[in-house]
mmCIF file of C-alpha atoms in Angstrom:
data_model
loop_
_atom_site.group_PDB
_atom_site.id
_atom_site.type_symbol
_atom_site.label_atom_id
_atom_site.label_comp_id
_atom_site.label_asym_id
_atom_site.label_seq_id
_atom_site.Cartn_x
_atom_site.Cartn_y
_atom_site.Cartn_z
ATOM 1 C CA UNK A 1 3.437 -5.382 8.211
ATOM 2 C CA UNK A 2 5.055 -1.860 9.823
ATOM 3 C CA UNK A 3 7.119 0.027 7.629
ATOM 4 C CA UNK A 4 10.514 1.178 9.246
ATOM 5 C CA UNK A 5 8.968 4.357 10.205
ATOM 6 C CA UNK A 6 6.691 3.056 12.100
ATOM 7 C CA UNK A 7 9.369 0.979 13.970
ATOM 8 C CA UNK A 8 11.244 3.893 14.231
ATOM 9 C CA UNK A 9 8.103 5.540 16.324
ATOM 10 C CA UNK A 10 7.975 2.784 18.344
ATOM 11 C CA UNK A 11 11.418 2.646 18.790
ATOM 12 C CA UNK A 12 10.963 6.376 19.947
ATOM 13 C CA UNK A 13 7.875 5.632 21.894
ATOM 14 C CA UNK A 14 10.373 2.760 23.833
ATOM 15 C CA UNK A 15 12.800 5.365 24.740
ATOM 16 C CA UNK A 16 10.545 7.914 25.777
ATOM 17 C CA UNK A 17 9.232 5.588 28.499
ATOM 18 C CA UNK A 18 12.512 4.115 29.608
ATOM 19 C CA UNK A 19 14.207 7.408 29.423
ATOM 20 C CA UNK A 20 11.419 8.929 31.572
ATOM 21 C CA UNK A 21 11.979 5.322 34.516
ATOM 22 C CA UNK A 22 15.364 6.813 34.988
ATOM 23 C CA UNK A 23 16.965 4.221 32.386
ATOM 24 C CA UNK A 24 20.673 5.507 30.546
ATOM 25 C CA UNK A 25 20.786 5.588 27.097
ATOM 26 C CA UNK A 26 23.452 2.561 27.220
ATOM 27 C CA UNK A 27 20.989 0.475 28.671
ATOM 28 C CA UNK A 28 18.301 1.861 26.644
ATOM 29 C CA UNK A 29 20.581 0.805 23.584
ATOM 30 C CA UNK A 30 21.118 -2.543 24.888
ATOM 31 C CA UNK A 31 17.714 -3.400 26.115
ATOM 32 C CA UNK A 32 16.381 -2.620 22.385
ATOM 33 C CA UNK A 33 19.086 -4.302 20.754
ATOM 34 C CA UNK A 34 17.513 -7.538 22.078
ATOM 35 C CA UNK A 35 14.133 -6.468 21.420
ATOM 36 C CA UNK A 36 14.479 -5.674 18.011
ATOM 37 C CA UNK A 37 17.380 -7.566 16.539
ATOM 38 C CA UNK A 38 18.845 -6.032 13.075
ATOM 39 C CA UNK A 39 16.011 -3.116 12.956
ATOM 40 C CA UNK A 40 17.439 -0.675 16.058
ATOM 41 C CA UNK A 41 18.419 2.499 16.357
ATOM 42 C CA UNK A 42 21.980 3.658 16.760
ATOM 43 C CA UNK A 43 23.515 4.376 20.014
ATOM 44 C CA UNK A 44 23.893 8.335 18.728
ATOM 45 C CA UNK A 45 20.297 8.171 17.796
ATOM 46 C CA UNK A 46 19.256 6.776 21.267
ATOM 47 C CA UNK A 47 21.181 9.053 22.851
ATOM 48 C CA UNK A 48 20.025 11.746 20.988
ATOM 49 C CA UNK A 49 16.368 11.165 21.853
ATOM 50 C CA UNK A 50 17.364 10.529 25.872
ATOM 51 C CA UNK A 51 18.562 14.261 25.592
ATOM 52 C CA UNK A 52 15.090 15.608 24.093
ATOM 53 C CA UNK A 53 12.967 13.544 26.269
ATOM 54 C CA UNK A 54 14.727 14.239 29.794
ATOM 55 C CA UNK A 55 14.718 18.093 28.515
ATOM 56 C CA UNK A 56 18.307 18.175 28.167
ATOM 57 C CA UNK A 57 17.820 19.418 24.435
ATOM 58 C CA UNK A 58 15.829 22.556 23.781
ATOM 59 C CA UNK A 59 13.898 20.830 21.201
ATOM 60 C CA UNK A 60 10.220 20.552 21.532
ATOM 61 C CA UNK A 61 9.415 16.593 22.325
ATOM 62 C CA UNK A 62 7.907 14.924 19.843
ATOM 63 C CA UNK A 63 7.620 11.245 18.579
ATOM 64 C CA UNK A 64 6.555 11.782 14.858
ATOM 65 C CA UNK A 65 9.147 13.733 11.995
ATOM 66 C CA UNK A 66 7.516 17.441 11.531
ATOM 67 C CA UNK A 67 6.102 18.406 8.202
ATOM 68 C CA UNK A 68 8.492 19.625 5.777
ATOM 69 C CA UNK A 69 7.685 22.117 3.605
ATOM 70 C CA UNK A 70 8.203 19.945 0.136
ATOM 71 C CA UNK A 71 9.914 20.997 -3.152
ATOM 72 C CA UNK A 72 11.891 24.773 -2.417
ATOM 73 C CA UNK A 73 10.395 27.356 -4.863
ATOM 74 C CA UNK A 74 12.142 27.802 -7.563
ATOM 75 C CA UNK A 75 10.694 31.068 -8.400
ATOM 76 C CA UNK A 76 10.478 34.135 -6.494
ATOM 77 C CA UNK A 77 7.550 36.157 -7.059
ATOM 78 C CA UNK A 78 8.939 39.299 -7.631
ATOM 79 C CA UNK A 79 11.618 38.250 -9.454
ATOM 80 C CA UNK A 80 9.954 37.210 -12.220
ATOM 81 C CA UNK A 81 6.421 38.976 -12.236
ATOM 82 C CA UNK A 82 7.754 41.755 -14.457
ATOM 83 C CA UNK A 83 8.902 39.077 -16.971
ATOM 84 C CA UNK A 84 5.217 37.588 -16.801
ATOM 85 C CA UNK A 85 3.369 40.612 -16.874
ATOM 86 C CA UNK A 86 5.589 41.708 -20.060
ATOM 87 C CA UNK A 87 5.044 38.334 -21.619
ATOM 88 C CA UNK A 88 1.142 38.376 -21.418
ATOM 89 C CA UNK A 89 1.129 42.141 -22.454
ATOM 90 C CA UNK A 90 2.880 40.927 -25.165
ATOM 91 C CA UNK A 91 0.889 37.820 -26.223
ATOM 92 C CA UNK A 92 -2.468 37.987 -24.319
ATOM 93 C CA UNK A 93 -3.166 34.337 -25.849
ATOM 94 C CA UNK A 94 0.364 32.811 -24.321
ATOM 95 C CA UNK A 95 -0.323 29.727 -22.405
ATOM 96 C CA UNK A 96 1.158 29.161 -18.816
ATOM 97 C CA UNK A 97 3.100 26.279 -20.068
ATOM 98 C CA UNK A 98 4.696 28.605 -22.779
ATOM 99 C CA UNK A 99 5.754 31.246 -19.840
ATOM 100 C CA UNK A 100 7.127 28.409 -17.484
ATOM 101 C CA UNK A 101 9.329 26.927 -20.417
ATOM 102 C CA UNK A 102 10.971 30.267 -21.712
ATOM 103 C CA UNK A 103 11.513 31.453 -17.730
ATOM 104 C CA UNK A 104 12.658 27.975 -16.227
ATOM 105 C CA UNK A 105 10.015 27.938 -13.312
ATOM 106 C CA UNK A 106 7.163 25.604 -12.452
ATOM 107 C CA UNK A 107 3.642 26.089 -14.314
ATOM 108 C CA UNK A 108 2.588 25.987 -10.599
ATOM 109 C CA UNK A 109 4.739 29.498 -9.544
ATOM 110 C CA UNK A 110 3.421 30.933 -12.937
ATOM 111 C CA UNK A 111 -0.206 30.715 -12.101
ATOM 112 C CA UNK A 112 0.298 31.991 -8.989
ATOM 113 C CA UNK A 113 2.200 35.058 -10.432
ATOM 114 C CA UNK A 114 -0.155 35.123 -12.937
ATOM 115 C CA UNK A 115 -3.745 34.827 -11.219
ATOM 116 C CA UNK A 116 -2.962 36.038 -7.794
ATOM 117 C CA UNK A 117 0.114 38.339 -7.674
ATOM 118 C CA UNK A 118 -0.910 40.393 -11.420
ATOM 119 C CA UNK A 119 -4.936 39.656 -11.077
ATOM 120 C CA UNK A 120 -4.776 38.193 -14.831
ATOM 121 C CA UNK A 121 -7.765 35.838 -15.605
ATOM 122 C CA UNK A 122 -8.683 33.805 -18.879
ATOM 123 C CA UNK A 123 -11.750 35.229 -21.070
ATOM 124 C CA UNK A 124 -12.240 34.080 -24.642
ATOM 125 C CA UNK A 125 -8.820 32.312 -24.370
ATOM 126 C CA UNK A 126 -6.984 35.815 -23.797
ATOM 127 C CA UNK A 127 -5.740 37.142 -20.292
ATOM 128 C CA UNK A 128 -6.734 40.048 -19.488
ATOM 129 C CA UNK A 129 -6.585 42.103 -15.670
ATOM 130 C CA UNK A 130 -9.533 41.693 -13.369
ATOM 131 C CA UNK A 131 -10.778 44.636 -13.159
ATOM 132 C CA UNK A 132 -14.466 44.685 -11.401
ATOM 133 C CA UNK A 133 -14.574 45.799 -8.027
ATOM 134 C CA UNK A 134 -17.833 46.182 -5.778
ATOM 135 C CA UNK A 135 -18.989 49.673 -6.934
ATOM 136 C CA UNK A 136 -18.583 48.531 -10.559
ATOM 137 C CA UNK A 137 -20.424 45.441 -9.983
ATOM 138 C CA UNK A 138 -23.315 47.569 -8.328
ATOM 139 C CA UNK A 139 -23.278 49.728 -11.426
ATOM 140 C CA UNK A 140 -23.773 46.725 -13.674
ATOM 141 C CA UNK A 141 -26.661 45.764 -11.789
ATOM 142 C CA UNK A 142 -28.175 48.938 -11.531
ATOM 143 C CA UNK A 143 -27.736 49.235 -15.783
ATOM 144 C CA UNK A 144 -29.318 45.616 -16.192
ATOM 145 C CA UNK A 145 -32.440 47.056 -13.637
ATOM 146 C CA UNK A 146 -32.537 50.223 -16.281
ATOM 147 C CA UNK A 147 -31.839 47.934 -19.332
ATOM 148 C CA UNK A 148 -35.207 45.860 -18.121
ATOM 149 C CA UNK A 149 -36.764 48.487 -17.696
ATOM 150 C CA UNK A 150 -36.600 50.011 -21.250
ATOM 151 C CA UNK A 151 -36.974 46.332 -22.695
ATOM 152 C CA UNK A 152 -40.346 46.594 -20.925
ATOM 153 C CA UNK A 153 -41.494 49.887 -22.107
ATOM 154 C CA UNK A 154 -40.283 49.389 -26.181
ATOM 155 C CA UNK A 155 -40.140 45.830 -26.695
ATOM 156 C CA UNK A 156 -37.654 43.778 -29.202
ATOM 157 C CA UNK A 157 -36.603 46.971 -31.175
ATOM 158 C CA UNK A 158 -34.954 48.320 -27.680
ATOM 159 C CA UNK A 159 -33.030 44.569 -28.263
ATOM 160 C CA UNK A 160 -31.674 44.638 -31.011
ATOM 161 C CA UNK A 161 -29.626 48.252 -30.232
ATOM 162 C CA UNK A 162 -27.714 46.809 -27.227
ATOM 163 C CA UNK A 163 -23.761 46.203 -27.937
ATOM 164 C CA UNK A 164 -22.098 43.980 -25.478
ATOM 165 C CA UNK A 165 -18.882 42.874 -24.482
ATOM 166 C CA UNK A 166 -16.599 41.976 -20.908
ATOM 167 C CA UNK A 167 -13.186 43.037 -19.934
ATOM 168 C CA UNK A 168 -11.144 41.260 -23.348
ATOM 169 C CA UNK A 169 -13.063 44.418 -25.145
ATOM 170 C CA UNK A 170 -11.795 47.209 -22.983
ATOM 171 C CA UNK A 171 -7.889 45.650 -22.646
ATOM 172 C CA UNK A 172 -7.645 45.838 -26.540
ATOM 173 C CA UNK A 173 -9.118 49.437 -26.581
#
């Protein structure tokens, strides 16, 4: 069974190729009115779509609704990324949920502020700023190279001196 949009393509589809055989849209109107009983379009509608397909209306032609967009954002990025930043800085264990409530946006606008407009990531259950770029990644590898390299020379002992840690250690430093 069609749903009533797709008898309104149809519908559209009709018009499109009477409209283009030279038909008006009061005939249009009437001709459709037989055709499909209860389920037609209006007479404004019809003529509405006479005037896009003859290229009376500036409108591009098409049969099928566009795309919308969906739910407006609520939340403007830079109106509340200070709030967020201060919030984590404040509470480094606050949970996304926990921001969304006490600033009325969506948890979906928070993580976005959060991960992709201030860099924050989750390690050990804290945020803290990502804050490795490529030349800091190349120095890590080039200590792990060294670090093998003195675990292969003294053995266990060398082991058992290393300290190690990630970015949570250097944000609460």
């Amino acid at each position: 069974m069609a749903t009533s949009n797709d008898l309104f393509i149809k519908q559209r589809s009709v018009i499109e190729v009477l409209a283009a055989e030279g038909c008006s849209a009061a005939t249009i109107h009437a001709r459709m009115k037989t055709v499909y009983g209860e389920m037609f379009i209006s007479d404004y509608a019809v003529r509405k779509w006479v005037r896009i397909f003859k290229g009376e209306d500036p409108r591009e032609t098409i049969l099928r609704d566009r795309k919308r967009s969906g739910k407006p954002l609520s939340a403007s990025v830079t109106a509340h990324r200070e709030k967020v930043d201060c919030m984590i800085r404040a509470n480094r264990r606050v949970k996304q949920k926990e921001i969304a409530n006490a600033e009325g946006i969506l948890k979906e606008r928070v993580h976005h502020i959060v991960t992709a407009v201030l860099g924050y990531r989750k390690v050990s259950a804290r945020w803290v700023p990502r804050q490795l770029t490529v030349e800091m990644k190349a120095q890590r590898k080039d200590m792990c190279t060294q670090l093998l390299e003195r675990y292969s020379a003294e053995g266990e002992v060398f082991l058992q001196r290393i300290l190690t840690g990630d970015e949570s250690l250097r944000s609460r430093m």
